[in-house]
Short mmCIF file of C-alpha atoms in Angstrom, two decimals:
data_model
loop_
_atom_site.label_atom_id
_atom_site.label_comp_id
_atom_site.label_asym_id
_atom_site.label_seq_id
_atom_site.Cartn_x
_atom_site.Cartn_y
_atom_site.Cartn_z
CA MET A 1 12.65 -18.50 -208.15
CA LYS A 2 12.01 -17.65 -204.52
CA LYS A 3 13.94 -14.83 -202.95
CA THR A 4 16.10 -15.70 -199.94
CA TRP A 5 15.84 -13.72 -196.73
CA ARG A 6 18.13 -13.91 -193.75
CA LEU A 7 16.75 -15.65 -190.67
CA LEU A 8 18.43 -13.94 -187.75
CA ASP A 9 17.97 -15.20 -184.21
CA THR A 10 19.88 -13.17 -181.65
CA GLY A 11 18.46 -14.95 -178.59
CA ALA A 12 17.94 -13.22 -175.26
CA LEU A 13 19.54 -9.76 -175.04
CA SER A 14 19.06 -6.66 -172.92
CA ALA A 15 16.45 -4.10 -173.98
CA ALA A 16 19.21 -1.63 -174.91
CA GLU A 17 20.91 -4.22 -177.12
CA ASN A 18 17.65 -5.14 -178.79
CA MET A 19 16.69 -1.50 -179.37
CA THR A 20 20.14 -0.74 -180.79
CA LEU A 21 19.94 -3.75 -183.08
CA GLU A 22 16.69 -2.49 -184.55
CA LYS A 23 18.36 0.73 -185.60
CA VAL A 24 21.47 -1.11 -186.81
CA ILE A 25 19.66 -3.67 -188.95
CA LEU A 26 17.35 -1.00 -190.39
CA GLU A 27 20.37 1.13 -191.27
CA ALA A 28 22.12 -1.88 -192.85
CA ARG A 29 19.01 -2.70 -194.90
CA SER A 30 18.63 0.91 -196.07
CA ARG A 31 22.25 0.81 -197.32
CA ASP A 32 21.65 -2.56 -199.00
CA ILE A 33 24.38 -4.17 -196.89
CA ILE A 34 22.11 -7.03 -195.83
CA PRO A 35 19.20 -8.90 -197.44
CA ASP A 36 15.62 -8.70 -196.23
CA THR A 37 15.59 -10.21 -192.76
CA LEU A 38 13.28 -11.99 -190.33
CA HIS A 39 14.66 -11.37 -186.85
CA PHE A 40 13.62 -13.20 -183.66
CA LEU A 41 14.44 -11.47 -180.41
CA GLN A 42 13.96 -12.11 -176.72
CA PHE A 43 14.53 -9.94 -173.68
CA SER A 44 16.58 -10.66 -170.59
CA PRO A 45 16.21 -9.11 -168.09
CA HIS A 46 12.51 -8.39 -168.45
CA SER A 47 11.84 -4.93 -169.81
CA ALA A 48 9.36 -2.09 -170.00
CA LEU A 49 9.44 -0.32 -173.35
CA VAL A 50 7.88 2.95 -174.43
CA GLY A 51 7.04 4.08 -177.95
CA TYR A 52 9.35 6.51 -179.75
CA HIS A 53 7.37 9.64 -178.87
CA GLN A 54 6.28 8.67 -175.37
CA ALA A 55 7.52 10.07 -172.06
CA VAL A 56 8.86 7.35 -169.74
CA GLU A 57 7.56 9.02 -166.58
CA LEU A 58 4.02 9.02 -167.95
CA GLU A 59 4.10 5.45 -169.21
CA VAL A 60 6.24 3.40 -166.83
CA GLU A 61 6.29 2.87 -163.06
CA THR A 62 10.00 3.61 -162.87
CA GLU A 63 10.39 2.91 -159.14
CA TYR A 64 8.69 -0.45 -159.45
CA CYS A 65 10.92 -1.31 -162.42
CA ARG A 66 14.09 -0.37 -160.54
CA ALA A 67 13.03 -2.39 -157.51
CA HIS A 68 12.24 -5.46 -159.62
CA GLY A 69 15.15 -5.40 -162.08
CA ILE A 70 12.99 -4.42 -165.03
CA GLU A 71 15.04 -2.61 -167.66
CA ILE A 72 13.46 0.48 -169.21
CA ASN A 73 14.08 1.53 -172.79
CA ARG A 74 12.59 3.31 -175.80
CA ARG A 75 11.70 1.80 -179.15
CA ILE A 76 12.47 3.44 -182.46
CA SER A 77 8.96 2.46 -183.55
CA GLY A 78 5.64 3.96 -182.58
CA GLY A 79 2.82 2.84 -180.34
CA GLY A 80 2.40 2.51 -176.62
CA ASN A 81 4.13 1.13 -173.56
CA LEU A 82 4.64 -2.60 -173.28
CA TYR A 83 6.19 -5.19 -171.03
CA MET A 84 8.48 -7.94 -172.35
CA ASP A 85 9.37 -10.79 -170.04
CA GLU A 86 11.87 -13.53 -170.74
CA GLY A 87 9.27 -15.92 -172.11
CA GLN A 88 7.95 -13.70 -174.85
CA LEU A 89 9.06 -13.82 -178.44
CA GLY A 90 9.59 -10.74 -180.56
CA TRP A 91 9.59 -10.94 -184.36
CA GLU A 92 10.73 -8.30 -186.81
CA ILE A 93 10.69 -7.94 -190.57
CA PHE A 94 13.25 -5.74 -192.33
CA THR A 95 12.51 -5.12 -195.97
CA ILE A 96 12.30 -2.27 -198.47
CA LYS A 97 9.37 -0.17 -199.62
CA ASP A 98 9.61 -1.06 -203.26
CA ALA A 99 9.83 -4.82 -202.74
CA PRO A 100 7.22 -6.75 -204.72
CA GLY A 101 4.16 -7.40 -202.59
CA ILE A 102 4.87 -4.64 -200.04
CA PRO A 103 1.79 -2.38 -200.04
CA ALA A 104 2.31 1.38 -200.31
CA ARG A 105 -0.57 2.24 -198.00
CA LEU A 106 0.31 1.73 -194.35
CA GLU A 107 -3.00 0.16 -193.35
CA ASP A 108 -2.52 -2.50 -196.08
CA PHE A 109 1.06 -3.02 -194.94
CA TYR A 110 -0.04 -3.53 -191.31
CA ARG A 111 -2.58 -6.09 -192.41
CA LEU A 112 -0.08 -8.04 -194.52
CA MET A 113 2.42 -8.15 -191.65
CA CYS A 114 -0.18 -9.28 -189.14
CA GLU A 115 -1.46 -11.94 -191.52
CA SER A 116 2.10 -13.25 -191.88
CA ALA A 117 2.36 -13.64 -188.11
CA MET A 118 -1.11 -15.22 -188.06
CA ALA A 119 0.07 -17.83 -190.57
CA GLY A 120 2.77 -18.81 -188.08
CA LEU A 121 0.30 -18.98 -185.20
CA LYS A 122 -1.95 -21.19 -187.30
CA ARG A 123 0.89 -23.71 -187.57
CA LEU A 124 0.89 -23.88 -183.78
CA GLY A 125 -2.82 -24.62 -183.80
CA VAL A 126 -3.88 -21.09 -182.89
CA LYS A 127 -6.73 -19.63 -184.91
CA ALA A 128 -5.89 -15.94 -184.78
CA SER A 129 -7.48 -13.02 -186.57
CA TYR A 130 -6.48 -9.49 -187.50
CA ARG A 131 -7.82 -6.56 -185.54
CA PRO A 132 -7.23 -3.27 -187.34
CA ALA A 133 -5.06 -1.36 -187.24
CA ASN A 134 -2.16 -3.26 -185.66
CA ASP A 135 -3.27 -6.14 -183.46
CA ILE A 136 -3.65 -9.90 -183.69
CA GLU A 137 -6.29 -11.52 -181.51
CA VAL A 138 -7.74 -14.87 -180.59
CA GLU A 139 -11.51 -14.78 -180.11
CA GLY A 140 -11.42 -11.09 -179.33
CA ARG A 141 -8.43 -11.26 -176.97
CA LYS A 142 -5.15 -9.66 -178.00
CA ILE A 143 -2.21 -12.04 -178.43
CA SER A 144 0.14 -9.82 -180.43
CA GLY A 145 0.65 -6.09 -180.84
CA THR A 146 2.66 -4.69 -183.72
CA GLY A 147 4.26 -1.46 -184.94
CA GLY A 148 7.04 -0.16 -187.10
CA THR A 149 9.23 2.53 -188.56
CA GLY A 150 11.30 3.32 -191.62
CA LYS A 151 14.68 4.64 -192.64
CA GLY A 152 15.13 5.82 -196.21
CA ASN A 153 13.74 3.06 -198.36
CA ALA A 154 13.95 0.43 -195.60
CA LEU A 155 11.10 -0.68 -193.36
CA LEU A 156 11.01 -2.32 -189.96
CA TYR A 157 7.83 -3.95 -188.76
CA HIS A 158 7.71 -5.89 -185.55
CA GLY A 159 5.45 -7.56 -183.05
CA THR A 160 5.36 -9.81 -180.04
CA ILE A 161 3.86 -13.20 -179.41
CA LEU A 162 2.57 -13.63 -175.89
CA THR A 163 3.62 -17.08 -174.73
CA ASP A 164 3.08 -17.38 -170.98
CA PHE A 165 2.29 -13.89 -169.88
CA ASP A 166 2.70 -12.36 -166.43
CA VAL A 167 -0.20 -9.92 -166.52
CA ASP A 168 0.21 -8.88 -162.89
CA THR A 169 3.78 -7.68 -163.46
CA MET A 170 2.68 -5.90 -166.62
CA ILE A 171 -0.05 -4.06 -164.69
CA ALA A 172 2.44 -3.21 -161.92
CA CYS A 173 5.25 -1.89 -164.14
CA LEU A 174 3.26 0.04 -166.74
CA LYS A 175 0.98 3.02 -166.28
CA LEU A 176 -2.20 1.56 -167.70
CA PRO A 177 -5.70 2.99 -167.50
CA LEU A 178 -6.70 0.66 -164.69
CA LYS A 179 -4.56 1.31 -161.66
CA LYS A 180 -7.41 2.59 -159.58
CA LEU A 181 -9.90 0.04 -160.75
CA GLU A 182 -11.48 -2.58 -158.59
CA ASN A 183 -10.42 -6.20 -158.67
CA HIS A 184 -13.24 -7.38 -160.91
CA GLN A 185 -12.32 -4.69 -163.42
CA ILE A 186 -8.69 -5.76 -163.38
CA LYS A 187 -9.94 -9.28 -164.02
CA SER A 188 -11.90 -7.85 -166.92
CA PHE A 189 -8.71 -6.24 -168.24
CA LYS A 190 -6.89 -9.57 -168.01
CA GLU A 191 -9.60 -11.06 -170.16
CA ARG A 192 -8.67 -8.61 -172.91
CA VAL A 193 -5.31 -10.30 -173.52
CA THR A 194 -4.38 -13.92 -173.97
CA CYS A 195 -1.27 -16.02 -174.57
CA LEU A 196 -0.25 -19.32 -176.11
CA LYS A 197 -0.46 -21.05 -172.75
CA GLU A 198 -4.09 -20.10 -172.33
CA VAL A 199 -5.08 -20.87 -175.90
CA LEU A 200 -3.22 -24.18 -176.25
CA GLY A 201 -3.14 -25.28 -172.65
CA TYR A 202 0.65 -25.39 -172.70
CA VAL A 203 3.61 -23.32 -173.89
CA PRO A 204 5.28 -24.92 -176.91
CA PRO A 205 9.10 -25.01 -176.80
CA ILE A 206 10.46 -21.66 -177.98
CA ASN A 207 12.23 -23.26 -180.95
CA LYS A 208 8.98 -24.80 -182.10
CA ILE A 209 7.32 -21.39 -181.90
CA LYS A 210 10.15 -19.82 -183.92
CA ASP A 211 9.98 -22.57 -186.56
CA ALA A 212 6.24 -22.13 -186.93
CA MET A 213 6.50 -18.35 -187.18
CA ALA A 214 9.33 -18.60 -189.73
CA GLU A 215 7.30 -21.00 -191.85
CA GLY A 216 4.33 -18.64 -191.69
CA PHE A 217 6.35 -15.65 -192.86
CA ALA A 218 8.01 -17.73 -195.60
CA GLU A 219 4.63 -18.89 -196.85
CA VAL A 220 2.98 -15.45 -196.95
CA PHE A 221 5.99 -13.68 -198.50
CA GLY A 222 6.84 -16.59 -200.83
CA ILE A 223 10.47 -16.67 -199.72
CA ASN A 224 13.19 -19.00 -198.48
CA LEU A 225 14.75 -18.26 -195.10
CA GLU A 226 18.42 -18.91 -194.56
CA PRO A 227 19.78 -18.80 -191.00
CA ALA A 228 22.69 -16.36 -190.62
CA GLY A 229 24.21 -14.12 -187.96
CA LEU A 230 24.91 -10.39 -187.91
CA SER A 231 27.28 -9.04 -190.55
CA GLU A 232 30.58 -7.50 -189.43
CA TRP A 233 29.22 -4.09 -190.44
CA GLU A 234 26.21 -4.59 -188.14
CA LYS A 235 28.39 -5.82 -185.27
CA ASN A 236 30.60 -2.73 -185.55
CA LEU A 237 27.65 -0.35 -185.66
CA LEU A 238 26.04 -2.18 -182.72
CA ASN A 239 29.14 -1.55 -180.62
CA GLN A 240 29.22 2.11 -181.65
CA GLU A 241 25.54 2.79 -181.05
CA LEU A 242 24.94 0.75 -177.89
CA PRO A 243 26.16 3.39 -175.39
CA TYR A 244 23.64 5.89 -176.78
CA PHE A 245 20.77 3.42 -176.43
CA GLN A 246 21.87 2.78 -172.84
CA SER A 247 21.97 6.49 -172.05
CA ASP A 248 19.45 8.57 -170.15
CA GLU A 249 19.48 10.94 -173.12
CA TRP A 250 17.84 8.27 -175.29
CA ILE A 251 15.65 6.65 -172.66
CA TYR A 252 14.43 9.68 -170.72
CA GLY A 253 15.44 12.64 -172.86
CA ARG A 254 13.05 12.34 -175.71
CA ARG A 255 9.49 13.22 -174.98
CA SER A 256 6.77 14.98 -176.78
CA GLN A 257 5.95 18.38 -175.37
CA TYR A 258 2.30 17.44 -175.18
CA GLN A 259 1.33 14.21 -173.54
CA ALA A 260 -1.64 12.38 -172.15
CA SER A 261 -3.15 12.94 -168.74
CA ASP A 262 -3.27 10.56 -165.86
CA LEU A 263 -6.21 8.25 -165.60
CA VAL A 264 -9.72 9.62 -165.06
CA GLU A 265 -12.83 7.58 -164.38
CA ALA A 266 -16.49 8.33 -164.81
CA ASP A 267 -19.67 6.38 -164.10
CA TYR A 268 -22.94 6.68 -165.94
CA LYS A 269 -26.02 4.85 -164.74
CA SER A 270 -28.09 3.72 -167.71
CA SER A 271 -31.30 1.73 -167.51
CA GLY A 272 -29.32 -1.34 -168.63
CA GLY A 273 -26.73 -0.99 -165.91
CA LEU A 274 -23.70 0.98 -164.83
CA ILE A 275 -21.25 2.04 -167.57
CA ARG A 276 -17.83 2.86 -166.15
CA VAL A 277 -15.29 4.58 -168.41
CA ALA A 278 -11.61 4.90 -167.48
CA LEU A 279 -9.56 6.89 -169.93
CA ARG A 280 -6.43 8.89 -170.58
CA LEU A 281 -6.92 12.02 -172.60
CA ASP A 282 -4.48 14.03 -174.68
CA LYS A 283 -6.16 17.35 -174.01
CA THR A 284 -4.10 19.45 -176.39
CA ARG A 285 -4.59 17.18 -179.32
CA GLN A 286 -8.15 16.36 -178.28
CA ARG A 287 -7.53 12.63 -178.53
CA ILE A 288 -8.38 9.65 -176.35
CA LYS A 289 -5.07 7.92 -175.66
CA ALA A 290 -6.57 4.81 -174.10
CA VAL A 291 -9.99 3.81 -172.85
CA PHE A 292 -11.34 0.98 -170.77
CA ILE A 293 -15.11 0.41 -170.61
CA THR A 294 -16.60 -1.84 -167.97
CA GLY A 295 -19.81 -2.09 -166.01
CA ASP A 296 -22.62 -4.45 -165.17
CA PHE A 297 -24.26 -4.39 -168.61
CA PHE A 298 -24.29 -7.31 -171.04
CA ALA A 299 -23.11 -6.70 -174.60
CA TYR A 300 -23.80 -8.95 -177.61
CA PRO A 301 -21.62 -9.95 -179.32
CA GLU A 302 -19.53 -10.30 -176.18
CA ARG A 303 -16.36 -8.93 -177.78
CA SER A 304 -18.04 -5.76 -179.04
CA ILE A 305 -16.91 -3.57 -176.13
CA LEU A 306 -13.29 -4.66 -176.64
CA ASP A 307 -13.61 -3.77 -180.30
CA LEU A 308 -15.14 -0.41 -179.38
CA GLU A 309 -12.17 0.30 -177.08
CA ALA A 310 -9.81 -0.47 -179.96
CA VAL A 311 -11.72 1.87 -182.27
CA LEU A 312 -11.61 4.67 -179.69
CA LYS A 313 -7.87 4.41 -179.04
CA ASN A 314 -6.25 7.59 -180.38
CA HIS A 315 -9.69 8.74 -181.56
CA SER A 316 -10.81 12.36 -181.49
CA SER A 317 -12.29 13.33 -178.12
CA ARG A 318 -14.65 15.89 -179.66
CA GLU A 319 -18.22 15.16 -178.64
CA THR A 320 -19.58 15.16 -182.19
CA ASP A 321 -16.86 12.74 -183.34
CA ILE A 322 -17.55 10.42 -180.39
CA TYR A 323 -21.26 10.32 -181.18
CA ALA A 324 -20.64 9.73 -184.87
CA THR A 325 -18.16 6.89 -184.30
CA VAL A 326 -19.98 5.12 -181.47
CA THR A 327 -23.34 5.29 -183.23
CA LYS A 328 -21.86 3.99 -186.47
CA PHE A 329 -20.00 1.25 -184.58
CA PHE A 330 -23.19 0.02 -182.91
CA ASN A 331 -25.12 0.12 -186.19
CA ASP A 332 -22.42 -1.53 -188.32
CA HIS A 333 -21.88 -4.40 -185.88
CA ASN A 334 -25.50 -4.93 -184.81
CA ILE A 335 -24.53 -4.54 -181.18
CA GLU A 336 -27.15 -5.10 -178.57
CA VAL A 337 -26.82 -4.14 -174.94
CA PRO A 338 -30.18 -4.80 -173.22
CA GLY A 339 -31.39 -1.63 -171.54
CA CYS A 340 -28.67 0.53 -173.13
CA ARG A 341 -28.52 2.53 -176.33
CA SER A 342 -25.40 3.61 -178.13
CA GLU A 343 -26.11 7.10 -176.79
CA ASP A 344 -25.61 5.81 -173.23
CA PHE A 345 -22.03 4.83 -174.07
CA CYS A 346 -21.56 8.25 -175.69
CA TYR A 347 -22.80 9.96 -172.51
CA ALA A 348 -20.41 7.91 -170.38
CA LEU A 349 -17.47 8.72 -172.66
CA VAL A 350 -18.29 12.41 -172.83
CA ILE A 351 -18.63 12.63 -169.03
CA ALA A 352 -15.18 11.03 -168.65
CA ILE A 353 -13.67 13.36 -171.27
CA GLU A 354 -15.16 16.44 -169.60
CA LYS A 355 -13.80 15.25 -166.28
CA ALA A 356 -10.34 14.78 -167.78
CA VAL A 357 -10.45 18.27 -169.30
CA GLN A 358 -11.30 19.76 -165.88
CA VAL A 359 -8.57 17.83 -164.11
CA LEU A 360 -5.82 18.93 -166.53
CA MET B 1 -6.08 20.25 -209.53
CA GLN B 2 -7.86 17.15 -208.23
CA VAL B 3 -6.44 13.72 -209.02
CA GLU B 4 -7.99 10.49 -207.73
CA GLY B 5 -9.79 12.59 -205.14
CA TYR B 6 -6.61 14.29 -203.87
CA ASN B 7 -5.97 18.00 -204.08
CA ILE B 8 -2.68 18.92 -205.78
CA PRO B 9 -2.06 22.69 -205.76
CA GLU B 10 -0.56 23.74 -209.07
CA ASP B 11 1.96 26.28 -207.80
CA PHE B 12 3.87 23.83 -205.54
CA PHE B 13 6.73 21.40 -206.18
CA TYR B 14 6.58 17.75 -205.02
CA ASP B 15 8.79 14.70 -204.48
CA THR B 16 8.20 10.96 -204.44
CA ASN B 17 8.16 10.92 -200.62
CA ASN B 18 4.94 12.96 -200.95
CA TYR B 19 6.34 16.23 -199.64
CA TRP B 20 5.15 19.50 -201.14
CA ILE B 21 7.45 22.49 -201.39
CA LYS B 22 6.14 26.02 -201.78
CA VAL B 23 8.89 28.40 -202.91
CA ASN B 24 8.91 32.08 -202.11
CA ASN B 25 12.15 33.67 -203.37
CA ASP B 26 14.92 32.08 -201.24
CA GLU B 27 12.56 30.42 -198.79
CA ALA B 28 10.59 27.22 -198.96
CA ILE B 29 7.72 25.85 -196.90
CA ILE B 30 7.47 22.08 -196.67
CA GLY B 31 4.59 19.80 -195.82
CA ILE B 32 3.07 16.42 -196.69
CA SER B 33 0.65 16.25 -199.62
CA ALA B 34 -3.01 15.30 -199.36
CA TYR B 35 -2.22 11.95 -200.96
CA GLY B 36 0.80 11.43 -198.69
CA GLN B 37 -1.15 12.03 -195.48
CA SER B 38 -3.87 9.67 -196.67
CA THR B 39 -1.35 6.82 -196.97
CA ILE B 40 -0.14 7.18 -193.39
CA GLY B 41 -3.45 7.75 -191.60
CA ASP B 42 -4.27 9.91 -188.58
CA VAL B 43 -1.11 11.62 -187.40
CA LEU B 44 -0.58 11.49 -183.61
CA TYR B 45 2.85 13.08 -183.17
CA VAL B 46 5.07 15.41 -185.17
CA ASP B 47 8.57 16.26 -184.00
CA THR B 48 11.19 18.26 -185.94
CA ILE B 49 14.72 19.53 -185.49
CA ASP B 50 15.05 23.10 -184.27
CA LYS B 51 15.36 26.46 -185.97
CA GLY B 52 18.89 27.33 -187.07
CA ASN B 53 19.94 23.81 -188.03
CA TYR B 54 21.26 23.20 -191.52
CA ILE B 55 19.85 20.09 -193.14
CA LYS B 56 20.90 18.46 -196.39
CA LYS B 57 18.48 17.14 -198.97
CA LEU B 58 17.03 13.72 -198.00
CA GLU B 59 18.39 13.96 -194.47
CA ASP B 60 16.28 13.23 -191.43
CA ALA B 61 14.62 16.37 -190.04
CA GLY B 62 12.21 14.79 -187.58
CA SER B 63 9.47 12.24 -187.17
CA VAL B 64 5.77 11.70 -187.76
CA GLU B 65 3.80 9.01 -185.91
CA ALA B 66 0.55 7.56 -187.20
CA GLY B 67 -1.00 4.44 -185.76
CA LYS B 68 2.03 2.64 -184.40
CA TRP B 69 4.26 3.70 -187.25
CA VAL B 70 7.06 6.26 -186.91
CA GLY B 71 8.03 7.80 -190.24
CA ARG B 72 11.01 10.07 -190.72
CA ILE B 73 10.66 13.59 -192.12
CA ILE B 74 13.03 13.55 -195.08
CA VAL B 75 13.54 17.06 -196.38
CA PRO B 76 13.28 17.30 -200.18
CA ILE B 77 15.80 20.18 -200.48
CA SER B 78 18.83 21.39 -198.52
CA GLY B 79 18.51 24.43 -196.31
CA THR B 80 18.60 26.09 -192.93
CA ILE B 81 15.53 25.72 -190.73
CA LEU B 82 13.95 29.14 -190.30
CA GLU B 83 10.85 27.98 -188.46
CA LYS B 84 9.09 24.80 -187.41
CA ASN B 85 5.33 24.85 -187.25
CA GLY B 86 4.50 24.87 -183.54
CA ALA B 87 0.81 24.49 -184.33
CA VAL B 88 1.26 21.15 -186.09
CA ILE B 89 3.53 19.87 -183.32
CA LYS B 90 0.85 20.82 -180.81
CA GLU B 91 -2.03 19.57 -182.95
CA PRO B 92 -0.68 16.95 -185.40
CA GLY B 93 -4.16 16.32 -186.81
CA LEU B 94 -3.70 19.56 -188.80
CA LEU B 95 -1.40 17.58 -191.05
CA ASN B 96 -4.44 15.49 -192.03
CA SER B 97 -7.13 18.15 -191.98
CA ASP B 98 -5.28 21.00 -193.69
CA PRO B 99 -2.16 19.53 -195.36
CA TYR B 100 -1.41 22.54 -197.58
CA GLY B 101 -2.38 25.19 -195.04
CA LYS B 102 -2.13 25.00 -191.25
CA GLY B 103 -0.53 21.54 -191.55
CA TRP B 104 2.79 22.77 -192.97
CA ILE B 105 5.87 21.39 -191.18
CA LEU B 106 9.04 23.44 -191.80
CA ARG B 107 10.12 26.75 -193.33
CA LEU B 108 13.61 26.65 -194.83
CA GLN B 109 16.18 29.06 -196.21
CA ILE B 110 17.03 27.43 -199.55
CA ASN B 111 20.76 26.77 -199.94
CA GLU B 112 20.86 24.89 -203.23
CA LYS B 113 18.33 26.40 -205.62
CA ASN B 114 19.31 24.00 -208.39
CA GLU B 115 17.82 21.16 -206.29
CA LEU B 116 14.40 22.54 -207.18
CA ASN B 117 15.00 21.30 -210.74
CA GLU B 118 14.99 17.74 -209.43
CA LEU B 119 11.49 18.07 -207.97
CA MET B 120 8.22 17.38 -209.75
CA ASP B 121 5.75 20.06 -210.74
CA ALA B 122 2.05 19.51 -210.04
CA LYS B 123 1.41 17.87 -213.41
CA ALA B 124 4.22 15.34 -212.99
CA TYR B 125 3.23 14.67 -209.38
CA ALA B 126 -0.39 14.11 -210.43
CA LYS B 127 0.78 11.44 -212.88
CA TRP B 128 2.90 9.86 -210.13
CA VAL B 129 -0.06 9.81 -207.72
CA GLN B 130 -2.18 8.11 -210.38
CA GLU B 131 0.49 5.43 -210.72
CA GLN B 132 0.60 4.92 -206.95
CA VAL B 133 -3.18 4.62 -206.72
CA ALA B 134 -3.10 2.02 -209.52
CA LYS B 135 -0.42 0.11 -207.58
CA GLU B 136 -2.55 0.25 -204.43
CA GLN B 137 -5.45 -1.27 -206.34
CA GLU B 138 -3.15 -4.08 -207.46
CA ASP B 139 -2.03 -4.54 -203.83
CA GLU B 140 -5.65 -4.83 -202.71
CA MET B 141 -6.24 -7.59 -205.22
CA LEU B 142 -3.20 -9.48 -203.92
CA ILE B 143 -4.01 -9.17 -200.22
#
């Protein structure tokens, strides 16, 4: 007999309400007050969110957000900054570690969750694929990012589905590694993400998207979904916790002592063309926080540079590690860039890293 | 001892959240086991509560972020925080590269010594790790 999960749709709420609800539902699941739950959420007003350990001032253009009515808040889950406008749909799974079919190893868990969301996208006619560790893409372009957290034995895993996405506002309100880039490079960045409108040629009605996603999750987890609202216990805890999630203490107070630098850029002229690397470096931890590789070279397969950027995110910035990873990546994926060798991309990355180290 | 490719020092205690506990008289040092760190991946952030705080067994003493996942640090025994490892907060990768050495997380003053009886010794933990690895292999077949 199939297990029944709650299907919870809280509609459009403020970022603070949505962030509070994540804690509340996770707490309720860890105490076994509620069943496993699929939650759909939307944001109004539009919001800029940072990951649990991030510093708002390093990730969000706070003045721009204030001037444009963009609410700022902090997630209880990990990952980077993101922008949620009113048209986007958030999905969340609340379950427990020991549930049948929930993998113990996080990378397997990520994959299962992304494949569940992909099953929903497939019902909308979108052929999506999984990009390790946490992304869902359509032909190499990201359509959904995911992340999660836990409390006791309970797990929260969530993601977004880009419907009709305002990339320009996202670039304006978040501190991304492309502020100083030229227009054609910003265009190149836009080509790294996609949305339902671009893929399908139209935005399906939000209820149709929710139905498709719910069916996808139900299929992959082998469950029934029963629509229900918040329990009284959750409503009470939401009211208690909301002021904290609205407070500066929560939004601005928490920050890791060691954070990434501002953007640095470096150019390297190879015989195949210019390789331009823009990156943010966490100098203390010797990690690349984010990297953006552009230039006038041609890479085959076309998506290979996007995949390389994904591999290098949060990667060690040590020169030997860069060489090992980039060389292996080129070999494993049979990447060809006429006039360039994998070493040329290593040079460009190392130059940018050295520049970042000097700047900090 | 080595089990399924994971080092499990014999003179430590362990729990099912994959924490190791090294006891030295009334003090304990806590970290995440080699198997535990392998299940979460490359650690990007570690944050803990401060020295002087009293924390009860299984309470939340901080957070660990790997990938886009934030896990809570759930202390396996009750005690007062004597020291948090500044090195691992500054360089979280130590938790992966040297889980039983430089990657330790907290040093505690033990308040309830009888709680140690509820932990696993290395032999019991090794058996538990073997069971988890078997479960992972089953998971892989299902995915």
